[in-house]
Coordinates of C-alpha atoms and ligand atoms in Angstrom, one line a residue:
X11 CA -8.0 -19.0 12.2
X12 CA -9.7 -16.8 9.5
X13 CA -8.6 -13.1 8.5
X14 CA -11.6 -11.4 10.4
X15 CA -10.9 -13.2 13.6
X16 CA -7.0 -12.6 13.4
X17 CA -8.1 -8.9 12.6
X18 CA -10.0 -8.8 15.7
X19 CA -7.7 -10.4 18.2
X20 CA -4.0 -10.9 17.2
X21 CA -1.9 -8.6 19.3
X22 CA -4.5 -7.6 21.8
X23 CA -5.2 -9.2 25.1
X24 CA -7.5 -7.8 28.0
X25 CA -5.2 -5.7 30.2
X26 CA -4.3 -7.8 33.2
X27 CA -4.0 -4.5 35.4
X28 CA -7.5 -3.1 34.7
X29 CA -9.6 -5.8 32.8
X30 CA -9.9 -3.5 29.8
X31 CA -11.0 -5.2 26.8
X32 CA -9.7 -2.3 24.4
X33 CA -6.1 -2.1 24.7
X34 CA -4.7 0.9 26.3
X35 CA -2.2 3.2 24.4
X36 CA 1.3 2.8 26.1
X37 CA 2.9 6.3 26.2
X38 CA 5.8 5.7 28.3
X39 CA 9.3 6.3 26.6
X40 CA 11.1 4.4 29.2
X41 CA 10.8 1.2 31.2
X42 CA 11.9 0.2 34.5
X43 CA 15.0 -2.2 34.8
X44 CA 15.2 -4.9 37.2
X45 CA 17.9 -5.0 40.1
X46 CA 19.9 -7.5 38.0
X47 CA 20.0 -4.9 35.2
X48 CA 17.9 -6.7 32.8
X49 CA 14.6 -5.7 31.3
X50 CA 12.6 -8.8 32.1
X51 CA 9.3 -7.5 30.1
X52 CA 11.6 -6.7 26.8
X53 CA 11.0 -3.1 26.6
X54 CA 13.8 -0.4 27.5
X55 CA 13.2 2.6 25.7
X56 CA 10.3 3.7 23.3
X57 CA 12.3 4.2 19.9
X58 CA 13.7 0.5 20.3
X59 CA 10.5 -0.9 21.2
X60 CA 6.9 -0.1 22.7
X61 CA 4.1 -2.3 23.5
X62 CA 1.6 -0.6 21.4
X63 CA 3.9 -0.8 18.5
X64 CA 4.8 -4.4 19.2
X65 CA 1.0 -5.2 19.2
X66 CA 0.6 -3.6 15.8
X67 CA 3.8 -5.5 14.4
X68 CA 2.2 -8.7 15.8
X69 CA -0.9 -8.3 14.2
X70 CA 0.3 -7.3 10.8
X71 CA 2.7 -10.2 10.7
X72 CA -0.3 -12.6 11.3
X73 CA -2.5 -11.1 8.8
X74 CA 0.1 -11.3 5.9
X75 CA 1.2 -14.8 7.0
X76 CA 4.6 -13.5 7.9
X77 CA 7.3 -14.1 10.4
X78 CA 7.7 -10.8 11.6
X79 CA 6.9 -7.2 10.9
X80 CA 8.5 -3.6 11.6
X81 CA 6.4 -0.5 11.8
X82 CA 7.4 3.0 10.7
X83 CA 6.0 6.4 10.8
X84 CA 4.9 6.4 7.3
X85 CA 4.9 4.2 4.2
X86 CA 7.9 6.0 2.7
X87 CA 9.9 5.6 5.7
X88 CA 9.6 1.9 5.1
X89 CA 10.9 2.4 1.7
X90 CA 13.7 4.8 2.7
X91 CA 14.6 2.1 5.4
X92 CA 14.9 -0.5 2.7
X93 CA 16.9 1.3 0.3
X94 CA 19.3 2.2 3.0
X95 CA 19.8 -1.6 3.4
X96 CA 21.3 -1.6 -0.1
X97 CA 24.8 -1.1 -0.9
X98 CA 26.0 1.7 -3.4
X99 CA 25.8 0.5 -6.9
X100 CA 23.2 -2.2 -6.2
X101 CA 20.5 -2.6 -8.9
X102 CA 16.8 -2.4 -8.2
X103 CA 14.0 -3.6 -10.4
X104 CA 10.7 -1.5 -10.1
X105 CA 7.6 -1.3 -12.0
X106 CA 7.3 1.6 -14.9
X107 CA 4.3 3.1 -13.0
X108 CA 5.5 2.5 -9.4
X109 CA 4.0 5.0 -6.7
X110 CA 5.4 8.3 -7.6
X111 CA 6.5 9.1 -4.3
X112 CA 8.7 5.8 -4.4
X113 CA 10.2 7.1 -7.7
X114 CA 11.1 10.4 -5.8
X115 CA 12.8 8.4 -2.9
X116 CA 15.0 6.1 -5.4
X117 CA 15.9 9.0 -7.7
X118 CA 15.8 11.8 -5.2
X119 CA 16.8 11.1 -1.8
X120 CA 19.0 8.2 -3.0
X121 CA 20.6 10.0 -5.9
X122 CA 23.9 10.3 -4.1
X123 CA 23.9 6.6 -3.0
X124 CA 23.7 5.9 -5.9
X125 CA 21.6 3.0 -6.9
X126 CA 21.1 1.5 -10.3
X127 CA 17.0 1.3 -11.3
X128 CA 15.3 -0.4 -14.1
X129 CA 11.8 0.6 -14.4
X130 CA 10.0 -2.2 -16.5
X131 CA 6.5 -3.0 -17.4
X132 CA 6.1 -5.9 -15.0
X133 CA 3.0 -7.2 -16.8
X134 CA 5.7 -8.4 -19.3
X135 CA 7.5 -11.1 -17.8
X136 CA 10.3 -11.3 -20.4
X137 CA 11.0 -7.8 -19.9
X138 CA 11.4 -8.3 -16.2
X139 CA 14.0 -11.3 -16.8
X140 CA 15.8 -9.2 -19.2
X141 CA 16.2 -6.3 -16.8
X142 CA 18.1 -8.8 -14.3
X143 CA 21.8 -7.7 -13.9
X144 CA 24.6 -9.5 -11.9
X145 CA 24.3 -6.8 -9.2
X146 CA 20.4 -6.9 -8.9
X147 CA 19.5 -7.1 -5.2
X148 CA 15.9 -5.9 -5.1
X149 CA 12.8 -6.5 -7.0
X150 CA 9.9 -3.9 -6.4
X151 CA 6.5 -5.1 -7.2
X152 CA 3.1 -3.0 -7.0
X153 CA 0.0 -4.7 -8.0
X154 CA -2.5 -3.3 -8.6
X155 CA -0.2 -0.6 -9.7
X156 CA -0.7 3.0 -9.2
X157 CA -2.6 4.9 -10.8
X158 CA -3.1 2.5 -13.9
X159 CA -4.1 -0.5 -11.7
X160 CA -1.9 -2.7 -14.0
X161 CA -1.7 -6.4 -12.6
X162 CA 1.6 -8.2 -12.0
X163 CA 1.8 -11.9 -11.4
X164 CA 2.9 -12.2 -8.1
X165 CA 4.4 -15.8 -8.4
X166 CA 5.8 -15.3 -11.7
X167 CA 8.1 -12.1 -10.8
X168 CA 9.0 -13.7 -7.1
X169 CA 10.5 -16.5 -9.1
X170 CA 12.6 -14.5 -11.4
X171 CA 13.7 -12.4 -8.3
X172 CA 14.6 -15.8 -6.6
X173 CA 16.8 -17.2 -9.7
X174 CA 18.4 -13.7 -9.7
X175 CA 19.4 -14.0 -6.1
X176 CA 17.6 -10.7 -5.3
X177 CA 14.8 -10.1 -2.9
X178 CA 11.2 -9.3 -4.0
X179 CA 9.4 -6.8 -2.1
X180 CA 5.6 -6.0 -2.9
X181 CA 3.8 -2.7 -2.1
X182 CA 0.6 -4.2 -0.6
X183 CA -1.1 -0.9 0.1
X184 CA -4.1 -1.0 -2.4
X185 CA -5.0 -4.5 -1.6
X186 CA -4.1 -5.3 2.4
X187 CA -3.6 -8.8 3.3
X188 CA -7.5 -8.9 2.9
X189 CA -7.4 -9.1 -0.9
X190 CA -4.2 -10.2 -1.6
X191 CA -1.3 -12.1 0.3
X192 CA 2.0 -12.0 -1.6
X193 CA 4.0 -13.7 0.9
X194 CA 1.7 -16.9 0.1
X195 CA 2.9 -16.8 -3.4
X196 CA 6.6 -16.7 -2.9
X197 CA 7.4 -13.0 -2.2
X198 CA 9.9 -12.2 0.1
X199 CA 8.5 -9.1 1.9
X200 CA 5.6 -6.9 1.7
X201 CA 5.4 -3.2 2.6
X202 CA 2.4 -1.3 3.6
X203 CA 1.2 2.5 3.9
X204 CA -0.8 1.9 6.9
X205 CA -2.2 5.4 6.4
X206 CA -4.4 4.3 4.0
X207 CA -6.8 1.0 4.2
X208 CA -5.3 -0.4 7.4
X209 CA -5.7 2.7 9.5
X210 CA -8.9 3.2 7.1
X211 CA -10.0 6.7 8.3
X212 CA -7.6 9.3 6.8
X213 CA -6.4 10.1 10.4
X214 CA -2.9 8.5 10.9
X215 CA 0.1 8.0 9.3
X216 CA 2.2 4.9 9.4
X217 CA 4.0 2.1 7.4
X218 CA 5.2 -1.6 7.9
X219 CA 7.5 -4.0 6.5
X220 CA 6.4 -7.7 6.8
X221 CA 8.6 -10.6 6.1
X222 CA 8.1 -14.1 5.0
X223 CA 11.7 -15.2 6.3
X224 CA 14.9 -14.1 7.9
X225 CA 17.1 -12.3 5.5
X226 CA 19.7 -9.5 5.6
X227 CA 17.6 -6.7 4.2
X228 CA 14.9 -7.2 6.8
X229 CA 17.8 -7.3 9.6
X230 CA 19.1 -3.9 8.1
X231 CA 15.6 -2.5 8.2
X232 CA 15.1 -3.7 11.7
X233 CA 18.4 -2.0 12.7
X234 CA 17.4 1.1 11.0
X235 CA 13.9 1.3 12.8
X236 CA 16.1 1.4 16.0
X237 CA 18.7 3.5 15.1
X238 CA 17.4 5.4 12.1
X239 CA 14.5 6.8 14.3
X240 CA 11.5 7.0 11.9
X241 CA 9.2 5.0 14.5
X242 CA 5.4 5.5 14.5
X243 CA 3.9 7.2 17.5
X244 CA 2.0 4.9 20.0
X245 CA -1.2 6.7 19.3
X246 CA -1.0 6.1 15.5
X247 CA -0.2 2.5 16.1
X248 CA -3.3 2.1 18.4
X249 CA -5.2 3.8 15.3
X250 CA -3.9 1.3 13.1
X251 CA -4.8 -1.5 15.1
X252 CA -8.4 -0.1 15.7
X253 CA -8.5 0.1 12.1
X254 CA -7.5 -3.3 11.4
X255 CA -10.3 -4.8 13.5
X256 CA -12.8 -3.6 10.7
X257 CA -10.6 -4.1 7.7
X258 CA -11.8 -7.2 6.2
X259 CA -15.3 -6.0 6.5
X260 CA -14.4 -2.6 5.0
X261 CA -12.5 -4.2 2.4
X262 CA -15.6 -5.9 1.2
X263 CA -17.6 -2.8 1.0
X264 CA -14.8 -1.0 -0.9
X265 CA -14.8 -3.8 -3.5
X266 CA -18.4 -4.0 -3.7
X267 CA -18.9 -0.2 -4.3
X268 CA -15.8 0.0 -6.6
X269 CA -17.2 -2.5 -9.0
X270 CA -20.5 -0.8 -9.3
X271 CA -18.9 2.4 -10.1
X272 CA -16.4 1.0 -12.5
X273 CA -19.4 -0.7 -14.3
X274 CA -21.3 2.5 -14.4
X275 CA -18.3 4.4 -15.7
X276 CA -17.5 1.9 -18.5
X277 CA -20.9 2.6 -20.0
X278 CA -20.7 6.2 -19.6
X279 CA -20.2 8.1 -23.1
X280 CA -18.1 10.7 -21.5
X281 CA -15.6 7.8 -20.2
X282 CA -12.9 6.8 -22.9
X283 CA -11.4 4.2 -20.4
X284 CA -11.7 2.7 -17.0
X285 CA -9.0 1.1 -15.2
X286 CA -10.2 -1.8 -12.8
X287 CA -9.0 -5.1 -12.2
X288 CA -12.4 -6.4 -11.0
X289 CA -13.7 -5.7 -14.6
X290 CA -13.6 -9.0 -16.7
X291 CA -12.3 -7.0 -19.6
X292 CA -9.3 -5.6 -17.6
X293 CA -6.2 -6.9 -19.2
X294 CA -5.1 -8.4 -15.8
X295 CA -8.3 -9.7 -14.9
X296 CA -7.5 -13.3 -15.1
X297 CA -4.1 -13.1 -13.2
X298 CA -6.2 -10.7 -10.5
X299 CA -8.7 -13.5 -10.1
X300 CA -5.9 -15.8 -9.1
X301 CA -4.2 -13.8 -6.7
X302 CA -6.6 -11.3 -5.3
X303 CA -10.1 -12.1 -3.6
X304 CA -11.7 -9.0 -4.9
X305 CA -11.0 -6.0 -7.1
X306 CA -10.2 -3.6 -4.7
X307 CA -11.5 0.2 -3.8
X308 CA -9.2 2.0 -6.2
X309 CA -10.0 2.7 -9.7
X310 CA -9.1 5.2 -12.4
X311 CA -10.9 6.5 -15.7
X312 CA -9.7 8.6 -18.7
X313 CA -12.3 11.3 -19.6
X314 CA -13.0 12.0 -23.4
X315 CA -11.8 15.5 -24.1
X316 CA -8.4 15.5 -22.4
X317 CA -6.9 17.2 -19.4
X318 CA -9.5 20.2 -19.4
X319 CA -12.6 17.8 -19.5
X320 CA -11.0 15.7 -16.8
X321 CA -10.5 18.8 -14.9
X322 CA -14.1 19.8 -15.4
X323 CA -15.3 16.6 -14.0
X324 CA -13.3 16.7 -10.7
X325 CA -14.4 20.5 -10.3
X326 CA -18.0 19.4 -10.6
X327 CA -18.3 16.5 -8.1
X328 CA -20.2 17.3 -4.8
X329 CA -20.0 14.1 -2.9
X330 CA -16.5 12.9 -4.1
X331 CA -13.9 14.8 -2.1
X332 CA -11.1 16.5 -4.5
X333 CA -8.2 15.0 -2.5
X334 CA -5.4 12.8 -2.8
X335 CA -4.8 9.7 -0.9
X336 CA -7.0 6.6 -0.4
X337 CA -8.4 3.9 1.8
X338 CA -10.8 6.1 4.1
X339 CA -14.4 6.2 4.3
X340 CA -15.0 8.9 2.2
X341 CA -14.7 8.6 -1.6
X342 CA -11.8 10.8 -3.1
X343 CA -10.9 11.7 -6.6
X344 CA -8.0 13.3 -8.0
X345 CA -6.2 14.5 -11.2
X346 CA -3.3 12.4 -10.9
X347 CA -1.0 13.9 -13.4
X348 CA -1.2 17.2 -11.8
X349 CA -0.4 15.7 -8.2
X350 CA 2.7 14.0 -9.7
X351 CA 3.8 17.3 -11.5
X352 CA 6.4 17.5 -14.3
X353 CA 7.7 14.3 -15.7
X354 CA 4.5 12.5 -14.7
X355 CA 3.7 9.4 -17.1
X356 CA 0.2 9.5 -16.1
X357 CA -2.3 10.3 -18.7
X358 CA -3.4 14.1 -18.4
X359 CA -7.2 12.8 -18.9
X360 CA -6.9 10.3 -16.0
X361 CA -8.8 10.6 -12.7
X362 CA -8.1 8.4 -9.8
X363 CA -10.8 7.7 -7.4
X364 CA -10.7 6.0 -3.9
X365 CA -14.1 4.5 -3.5
X366 CA -15.2 5.0 -0.2
X367 CA -18.0 3.5 2.2
X368 CA -20.9 5.5 1.3
X369 CA -24.0 4.0 -0.5
X370 CA -22.8 3.4 -4.2
X371 CA -26.1 4.8 -5.5
X372 CA -25.1 8.3 -4.4
X373 CA -21.5 7.9 -5.6
X374 CA -23.1 7.0 -8.9
X375 CA -25.5 10.1 -8.9
X376 CA -22.7 12.4 -8.1
X377 CA -20.4 11.2 -11.0
X378 CA -23.8 11.2 -13.2
X379 CA -24.0 14.9 -12.7
X380 CA -20.2 15.5 -12.9
X381 CA -19.9 13.9 -16.2
X382 CA -21.1 15.6 -19.5
X383 CA -24.0 13.6 -20.7
X384 CA -23.4 13.6 -24.3
X385 CA -19.9 12.5 -23.7
X386 CA -18.5 16.0 -24.5
X387 CA -17.9 19.0 -22.2
Ligands
LIG12 C1 0.6 2.5 -3.3 C2 1.1 3.6 -2.3 N1 2.4 3.0 -1.7 C3 3.1 3.8 -0.6 C4 2.4 5.2 -0.3 C5 3.4 5.9 0.7 O1 3.0 6.0 1.9 P1 2.8 7.3 2.9 O2 2.2 8.3 2.2 O3 2.4 6.5 4.3 O4 4.3 7.5 3.3 C6 1.2 5.6 -0.9 C7 0.9 7.1 -0.7 O5 0.2 7.5 -1.4 C8 0.9 4.8 -1.8 O6 -0.3 5.3 -2.5

């Protein structure tokens, strides 16, 4: 079946007790044991397993073309669970512009572990190969990257990880399985912040890890889900599932709008550079065309005149909302360097935009009035 159909049906059944077509939210924290002491329906206690969470996990695994999925209370809870699965002294390779929060988890939360980490430019395959050490256990990939939208060749980096006997894991948050399926390209696992496009309405927080095959790291993450405790609420699982029903169609609209906005920005005299992999002159466009079915809804652009000029543009928007995050119906804009704070590698004149589901004419009108017409100001 195709992804639009899977997105509507997998993990949902008409409720046998009531005939309800929309699945119920199972709030019960505990489940009845049979007289023989068994749990014939497979559920005993909510942290260990919950039917609504089970439905979401089944659906996400199907969408990614994976074997199994485990859902968490946030995207970063997934990352923490993954890193907890490593041994002290293990080495990680990660993109040099990896999502800022993940850098905080690796360098902050896990500072005492400790883990060795090499941050490399993953668009340079030679650099990735050179970063491999005898103790490399995990290769983290993010493509398109956040916030520079750099494109990594998924098959090639997965191959480097395989040869190094390391596990490759791709952050699929920007693309969702609708635009890119890393597991089909040989990547071992995908993690998602379901808070973003999957939930799709900026009203829930969640995360998930989906695996292509059995491996020790996935098993450790599963154990961590059970005993670490960072499980998603049934309501958040239900909201994520509801979001998934429309995900393929929403992603198309996000891509369509983002391409129109990227084209407009590229021609504007106040814009120094646009980062959007759907544009033919993006350095990763050729690889992106092979592994993505659309350019996505995220773009960033650098404003002529530096940080202050970028801040002025962000201050003048009226339809775009100045807010962090992404993947909801509203278009959002943010000055990324100031969100990331001291130590950021993001250019000071860069604004990141999550292009929403409004009409693209209105988005362009808003940017037009926010950008200085002569290219300065
Ligand atoms: C690309 C990417 N991955 C992961 C995360 C983390 O997800 P969460 O906020 O659900 O923990 C984010 C959050 O902004 C993100 O942008």
